[in-house]
CSV table of C-alpha atoms in Angstrom, one decimal:
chain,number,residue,atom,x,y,z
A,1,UNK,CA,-8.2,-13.4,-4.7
A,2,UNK,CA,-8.2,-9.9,-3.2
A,3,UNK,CA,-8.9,-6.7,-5.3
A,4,UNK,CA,-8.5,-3.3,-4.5
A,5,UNK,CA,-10.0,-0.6,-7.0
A,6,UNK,CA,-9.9,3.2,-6.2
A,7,UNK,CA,-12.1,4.2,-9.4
A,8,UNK,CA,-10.8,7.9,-9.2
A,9,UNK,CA,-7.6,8.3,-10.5
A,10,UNK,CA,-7.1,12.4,-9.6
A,11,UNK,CA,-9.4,14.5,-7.9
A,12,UNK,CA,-8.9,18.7,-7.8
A,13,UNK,CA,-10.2,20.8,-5.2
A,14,UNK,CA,-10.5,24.1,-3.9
A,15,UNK,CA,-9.3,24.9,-0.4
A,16,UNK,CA,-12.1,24.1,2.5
A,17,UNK,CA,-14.0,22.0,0.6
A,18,UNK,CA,-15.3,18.2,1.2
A,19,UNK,CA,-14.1,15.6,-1.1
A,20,UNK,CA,-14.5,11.8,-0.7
A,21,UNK,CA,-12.3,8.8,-1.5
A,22,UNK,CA,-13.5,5.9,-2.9
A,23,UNK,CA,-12.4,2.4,-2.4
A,24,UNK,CA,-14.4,-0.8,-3.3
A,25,UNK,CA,-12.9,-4.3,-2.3
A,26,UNK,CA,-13.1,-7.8,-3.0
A,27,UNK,CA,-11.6,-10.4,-1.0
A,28,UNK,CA,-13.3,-14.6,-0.1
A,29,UNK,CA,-11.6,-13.8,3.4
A,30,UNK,CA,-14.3,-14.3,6.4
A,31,UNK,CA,-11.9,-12.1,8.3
A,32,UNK,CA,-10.0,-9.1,6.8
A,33,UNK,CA,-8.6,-5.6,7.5
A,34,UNK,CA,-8.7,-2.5,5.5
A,35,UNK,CA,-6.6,0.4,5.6
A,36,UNK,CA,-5.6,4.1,4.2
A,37,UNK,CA,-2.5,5.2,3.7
A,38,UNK,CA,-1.4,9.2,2.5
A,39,UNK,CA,1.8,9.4,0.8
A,40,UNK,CA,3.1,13.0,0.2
A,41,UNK,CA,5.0,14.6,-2.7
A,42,UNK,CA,7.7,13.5,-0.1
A,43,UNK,CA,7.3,10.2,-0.6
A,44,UNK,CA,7.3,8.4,2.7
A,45,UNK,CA,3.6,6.3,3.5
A,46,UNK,CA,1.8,7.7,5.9
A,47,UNK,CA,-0.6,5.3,8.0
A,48,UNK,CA,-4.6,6.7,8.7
A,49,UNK,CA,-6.8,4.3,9.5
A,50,UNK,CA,-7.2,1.0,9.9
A,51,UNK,CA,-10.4,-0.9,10.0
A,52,UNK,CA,-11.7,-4.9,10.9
A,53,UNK,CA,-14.3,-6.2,9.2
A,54,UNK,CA,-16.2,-7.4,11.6
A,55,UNK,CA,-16.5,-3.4,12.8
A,56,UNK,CA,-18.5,-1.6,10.2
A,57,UNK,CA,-18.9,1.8,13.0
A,58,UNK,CA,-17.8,4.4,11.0
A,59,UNK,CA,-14.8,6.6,12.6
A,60,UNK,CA,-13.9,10.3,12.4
A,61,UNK,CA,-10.9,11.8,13.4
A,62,UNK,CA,-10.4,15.3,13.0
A,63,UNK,CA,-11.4,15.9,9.3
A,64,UNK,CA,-11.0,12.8,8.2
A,65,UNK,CA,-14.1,10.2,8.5
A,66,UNK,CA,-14.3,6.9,7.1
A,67,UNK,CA,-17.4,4.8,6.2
A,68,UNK,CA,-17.2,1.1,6.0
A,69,UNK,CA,-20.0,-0.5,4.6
A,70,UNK,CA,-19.8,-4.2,4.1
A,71,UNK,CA,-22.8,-4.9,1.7
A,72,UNK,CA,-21.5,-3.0,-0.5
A,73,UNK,CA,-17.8,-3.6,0.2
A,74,UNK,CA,-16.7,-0.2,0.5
A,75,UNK,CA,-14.3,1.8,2.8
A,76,UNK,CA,-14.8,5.2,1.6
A,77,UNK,CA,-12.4,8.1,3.0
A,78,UNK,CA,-13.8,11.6,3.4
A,79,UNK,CA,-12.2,14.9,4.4
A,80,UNK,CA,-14.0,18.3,5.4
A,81,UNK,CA,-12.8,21.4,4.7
A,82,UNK,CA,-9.9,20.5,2.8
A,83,UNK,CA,-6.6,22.0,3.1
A,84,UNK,CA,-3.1,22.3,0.8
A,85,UNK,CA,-1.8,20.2,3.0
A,86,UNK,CA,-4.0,18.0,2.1
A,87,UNK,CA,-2.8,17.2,-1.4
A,88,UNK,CA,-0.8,13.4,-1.4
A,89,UNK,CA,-1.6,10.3,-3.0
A,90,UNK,CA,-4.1,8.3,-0.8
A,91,UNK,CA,-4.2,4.5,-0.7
A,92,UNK,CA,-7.1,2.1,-0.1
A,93,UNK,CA,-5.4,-1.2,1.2
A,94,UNK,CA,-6.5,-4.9,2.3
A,95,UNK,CA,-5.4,-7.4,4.4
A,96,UNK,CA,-6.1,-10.6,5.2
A,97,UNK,CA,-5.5,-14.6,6.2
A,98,UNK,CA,-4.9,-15.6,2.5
A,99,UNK,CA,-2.0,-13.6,1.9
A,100,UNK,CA,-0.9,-13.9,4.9
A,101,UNK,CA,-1.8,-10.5,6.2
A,102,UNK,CA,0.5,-8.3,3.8
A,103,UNK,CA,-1.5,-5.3,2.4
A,104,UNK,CA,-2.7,-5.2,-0.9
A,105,UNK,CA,-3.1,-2.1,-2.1
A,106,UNK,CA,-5.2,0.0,-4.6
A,107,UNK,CA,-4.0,1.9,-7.8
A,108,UNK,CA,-3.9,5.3,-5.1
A,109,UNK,CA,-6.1,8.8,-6.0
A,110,UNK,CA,-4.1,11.9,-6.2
A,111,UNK,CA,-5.5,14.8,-4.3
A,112,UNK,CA,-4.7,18.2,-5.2
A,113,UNK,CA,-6.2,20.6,-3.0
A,114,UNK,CA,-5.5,24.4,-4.4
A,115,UNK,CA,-5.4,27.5,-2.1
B,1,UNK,CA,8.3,7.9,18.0
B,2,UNK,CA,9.7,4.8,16.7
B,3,UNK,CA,10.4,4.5,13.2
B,4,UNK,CA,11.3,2.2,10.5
B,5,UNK,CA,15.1,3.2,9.2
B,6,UNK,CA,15.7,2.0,5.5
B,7,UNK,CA,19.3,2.7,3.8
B,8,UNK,CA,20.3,4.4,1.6
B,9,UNK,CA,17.9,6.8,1.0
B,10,UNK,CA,18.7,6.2,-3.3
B,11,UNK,CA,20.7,4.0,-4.6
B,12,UNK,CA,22.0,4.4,-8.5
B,13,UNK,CA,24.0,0.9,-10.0
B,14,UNK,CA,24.4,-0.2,-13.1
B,15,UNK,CA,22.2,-3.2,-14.9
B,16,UNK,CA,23.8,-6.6,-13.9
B,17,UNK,CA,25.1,-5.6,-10.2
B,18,UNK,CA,24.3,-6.8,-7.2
B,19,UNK,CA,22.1,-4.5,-4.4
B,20,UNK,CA,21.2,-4.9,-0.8
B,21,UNK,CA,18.8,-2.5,0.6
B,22,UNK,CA,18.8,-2.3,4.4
B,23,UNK,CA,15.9,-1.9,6.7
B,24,UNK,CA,15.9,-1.5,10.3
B,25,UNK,CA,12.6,-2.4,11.8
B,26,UNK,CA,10.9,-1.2,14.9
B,27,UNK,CA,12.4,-3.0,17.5
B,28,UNK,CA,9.3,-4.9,19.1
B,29,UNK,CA,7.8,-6.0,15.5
B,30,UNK,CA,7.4,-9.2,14.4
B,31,UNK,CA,6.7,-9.1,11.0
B,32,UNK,CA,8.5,-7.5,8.5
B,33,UNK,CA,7.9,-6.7,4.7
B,34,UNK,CA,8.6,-5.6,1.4
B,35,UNK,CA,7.0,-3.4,-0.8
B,36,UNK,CA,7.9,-1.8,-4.5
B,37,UNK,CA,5.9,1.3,-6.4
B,38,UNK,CA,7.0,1.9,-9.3
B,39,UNK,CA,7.4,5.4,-10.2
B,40,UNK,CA,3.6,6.8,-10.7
B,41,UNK,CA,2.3,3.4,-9.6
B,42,UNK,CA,0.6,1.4,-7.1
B,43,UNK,CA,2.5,0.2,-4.2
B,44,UNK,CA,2.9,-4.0,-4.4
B,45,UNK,CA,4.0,-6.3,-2.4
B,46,UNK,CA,7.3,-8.3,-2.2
B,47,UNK,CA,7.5,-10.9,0.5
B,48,UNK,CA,7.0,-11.2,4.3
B,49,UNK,CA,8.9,-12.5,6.8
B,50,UNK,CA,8.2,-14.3,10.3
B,51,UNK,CA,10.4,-16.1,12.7
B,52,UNK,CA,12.8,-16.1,10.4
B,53,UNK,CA,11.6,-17.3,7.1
B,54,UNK,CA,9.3,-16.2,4.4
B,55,UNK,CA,5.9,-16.3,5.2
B,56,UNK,CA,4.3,-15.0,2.0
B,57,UNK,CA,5.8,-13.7,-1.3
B,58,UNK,CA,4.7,-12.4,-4.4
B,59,UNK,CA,5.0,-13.6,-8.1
B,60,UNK,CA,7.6,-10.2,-8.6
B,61,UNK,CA,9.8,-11.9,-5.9
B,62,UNK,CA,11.6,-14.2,-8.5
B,63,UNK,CA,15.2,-15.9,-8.0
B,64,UNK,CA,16.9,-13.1,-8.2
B,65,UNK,CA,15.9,-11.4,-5.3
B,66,UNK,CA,16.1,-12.6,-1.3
B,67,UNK,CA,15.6,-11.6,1.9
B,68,UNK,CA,17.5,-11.8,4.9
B,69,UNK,CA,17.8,-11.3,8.8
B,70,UNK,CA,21.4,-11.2,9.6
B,71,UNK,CA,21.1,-9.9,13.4
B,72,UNK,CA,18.6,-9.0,15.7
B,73,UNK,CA,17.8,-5.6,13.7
B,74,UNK,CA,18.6,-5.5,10.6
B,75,UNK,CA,16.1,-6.8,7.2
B,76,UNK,CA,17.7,-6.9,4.3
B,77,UNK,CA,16.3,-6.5,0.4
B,78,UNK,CA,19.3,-8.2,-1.6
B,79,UNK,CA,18.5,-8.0,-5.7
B,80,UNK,CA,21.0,-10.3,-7.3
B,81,UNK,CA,21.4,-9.1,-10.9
B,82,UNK,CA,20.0,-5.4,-11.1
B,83,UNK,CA,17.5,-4.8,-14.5
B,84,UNK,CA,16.3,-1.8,-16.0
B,85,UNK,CA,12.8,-2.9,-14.7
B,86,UNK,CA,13.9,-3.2,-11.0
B,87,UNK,CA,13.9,0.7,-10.8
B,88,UNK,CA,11.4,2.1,-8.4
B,89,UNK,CA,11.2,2.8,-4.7
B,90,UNK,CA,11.3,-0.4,-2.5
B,91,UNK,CA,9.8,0.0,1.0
B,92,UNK,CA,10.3,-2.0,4.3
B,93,UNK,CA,7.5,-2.3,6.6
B,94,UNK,CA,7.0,-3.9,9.9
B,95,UNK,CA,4.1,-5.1,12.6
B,96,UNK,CA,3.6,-5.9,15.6
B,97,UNK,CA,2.1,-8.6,17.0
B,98,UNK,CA,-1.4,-7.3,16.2
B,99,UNK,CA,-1.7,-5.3,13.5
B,100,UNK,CA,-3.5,-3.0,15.6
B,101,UNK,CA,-1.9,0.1,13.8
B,102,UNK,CA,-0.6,-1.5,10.6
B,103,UNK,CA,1.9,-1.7,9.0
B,104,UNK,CA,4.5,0.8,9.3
B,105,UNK,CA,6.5,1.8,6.5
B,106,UNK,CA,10.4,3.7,6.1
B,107,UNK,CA,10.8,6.5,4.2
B,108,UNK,CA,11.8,4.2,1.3
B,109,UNK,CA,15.2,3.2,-1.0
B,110,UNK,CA,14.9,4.6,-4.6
B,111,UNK,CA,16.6,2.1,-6.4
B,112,UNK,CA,17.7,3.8,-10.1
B,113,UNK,CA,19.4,0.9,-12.4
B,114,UNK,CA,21.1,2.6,-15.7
């Protein structure tokens, strides 16, 4: 079976700070794929990132940087300097043979980043 | 950019009527999906769909809901008998080959049943 869990349900920040994302996993899949996904007041699901897990080299992009560590089966999201614009719902997702490859996503942590 | 097209953009019907939600996948995908999040909830997954069948499905996709690939472009979300529960906004997504980039989603049908 294949859990995600995004332990923080609403995070609040000031404008230009840093604030990570958390997202632990579980999943008896050898070979997976994790993911984020922003979705804005908007609505619409915005692909960021996605990540194999036989690739634990972390990735940065902008200000947005992801660390993957498999011991501890995490996939944690980070953004510097964090802007309005900023502010969505972000989702931790997995993927992998078992289910046929459809995503599985986490309960989602709303950002709100406040000028 | 190519783009998943899902219409309408909201859809209001009454408990008990029959809906079909239409998604038009990027052309070169493969595999297409469907997703529900419930208003203030997680996003979940429906069913997938491959070479013309369902691959994978959910324990959410009961009887009354099926899926469909009439033509070469169109995916349809058909909901047989509408209930209250069924409100919430239903999202088509499709891959390619890879997976390389995900899955991309439309901008989403909010279904409202009253």
């Amino acid at each position: 079976a294949q859990k995600v869990t995004q332990a923080q349900t609403e995070i609040s920040v000031v404008e230009k700070e840093d604030v990570t994302l958390d997202c632990v996993y579980e999943t008896r899949d050898t070979t997976y794929y994790l993911f984020w996904y922003k979705q804005p007041p908007s609505g619409e699901l915005v692909f960021l990132i996605r990540r194999n897990s036989f690739d634990e080299q972390n990735e940065i992009s902008g200000r947005y940087s992801w660390n993957f560590q498999k011991s501890t089966s995490s996939f944690n999201f980070t953004i510097t300097a964090s802007q309005v614009v900023d502010s969505a719902v972000y989702f931790c997702a997995l993927s992998g043979s078992n289910s046929g490859y459809a995503l599985n996503f986490g309960k989602g942590t709303s950002l709100l980043v406040t000028p | 950019e190519p783009e998943v097209t899902q219409t309408p953009s909201h859809q209001v019907t009454q408990m008990g009527q029959e809906v079909i939600l239409r998604c038009v996948p990027i052309s070169n995908h493969l595999y297409f999906y469907w997703y529900r999040q419930i208003l203030g909830q997680k996003v979940e997954f429906l069913v997938s769909f491959y070479n013309n069948e369902i691959s994978e499905k959910s324990e959410i996709f009961d009887d009354q809901f099926s899926v469909e690939r009439p033509d070469g472009s169109n995916f349809t979300l058909k909901i047989r008998s509408t209930k209250l529960e069924d409100s919430a906004m239903y999202f088509c997504a499709s891959r390619d080959r890879t997976g390389r980039e995900g899955a991309f989603f439309g901008q989403g049908t909010r279904l409202t049943v009253v």
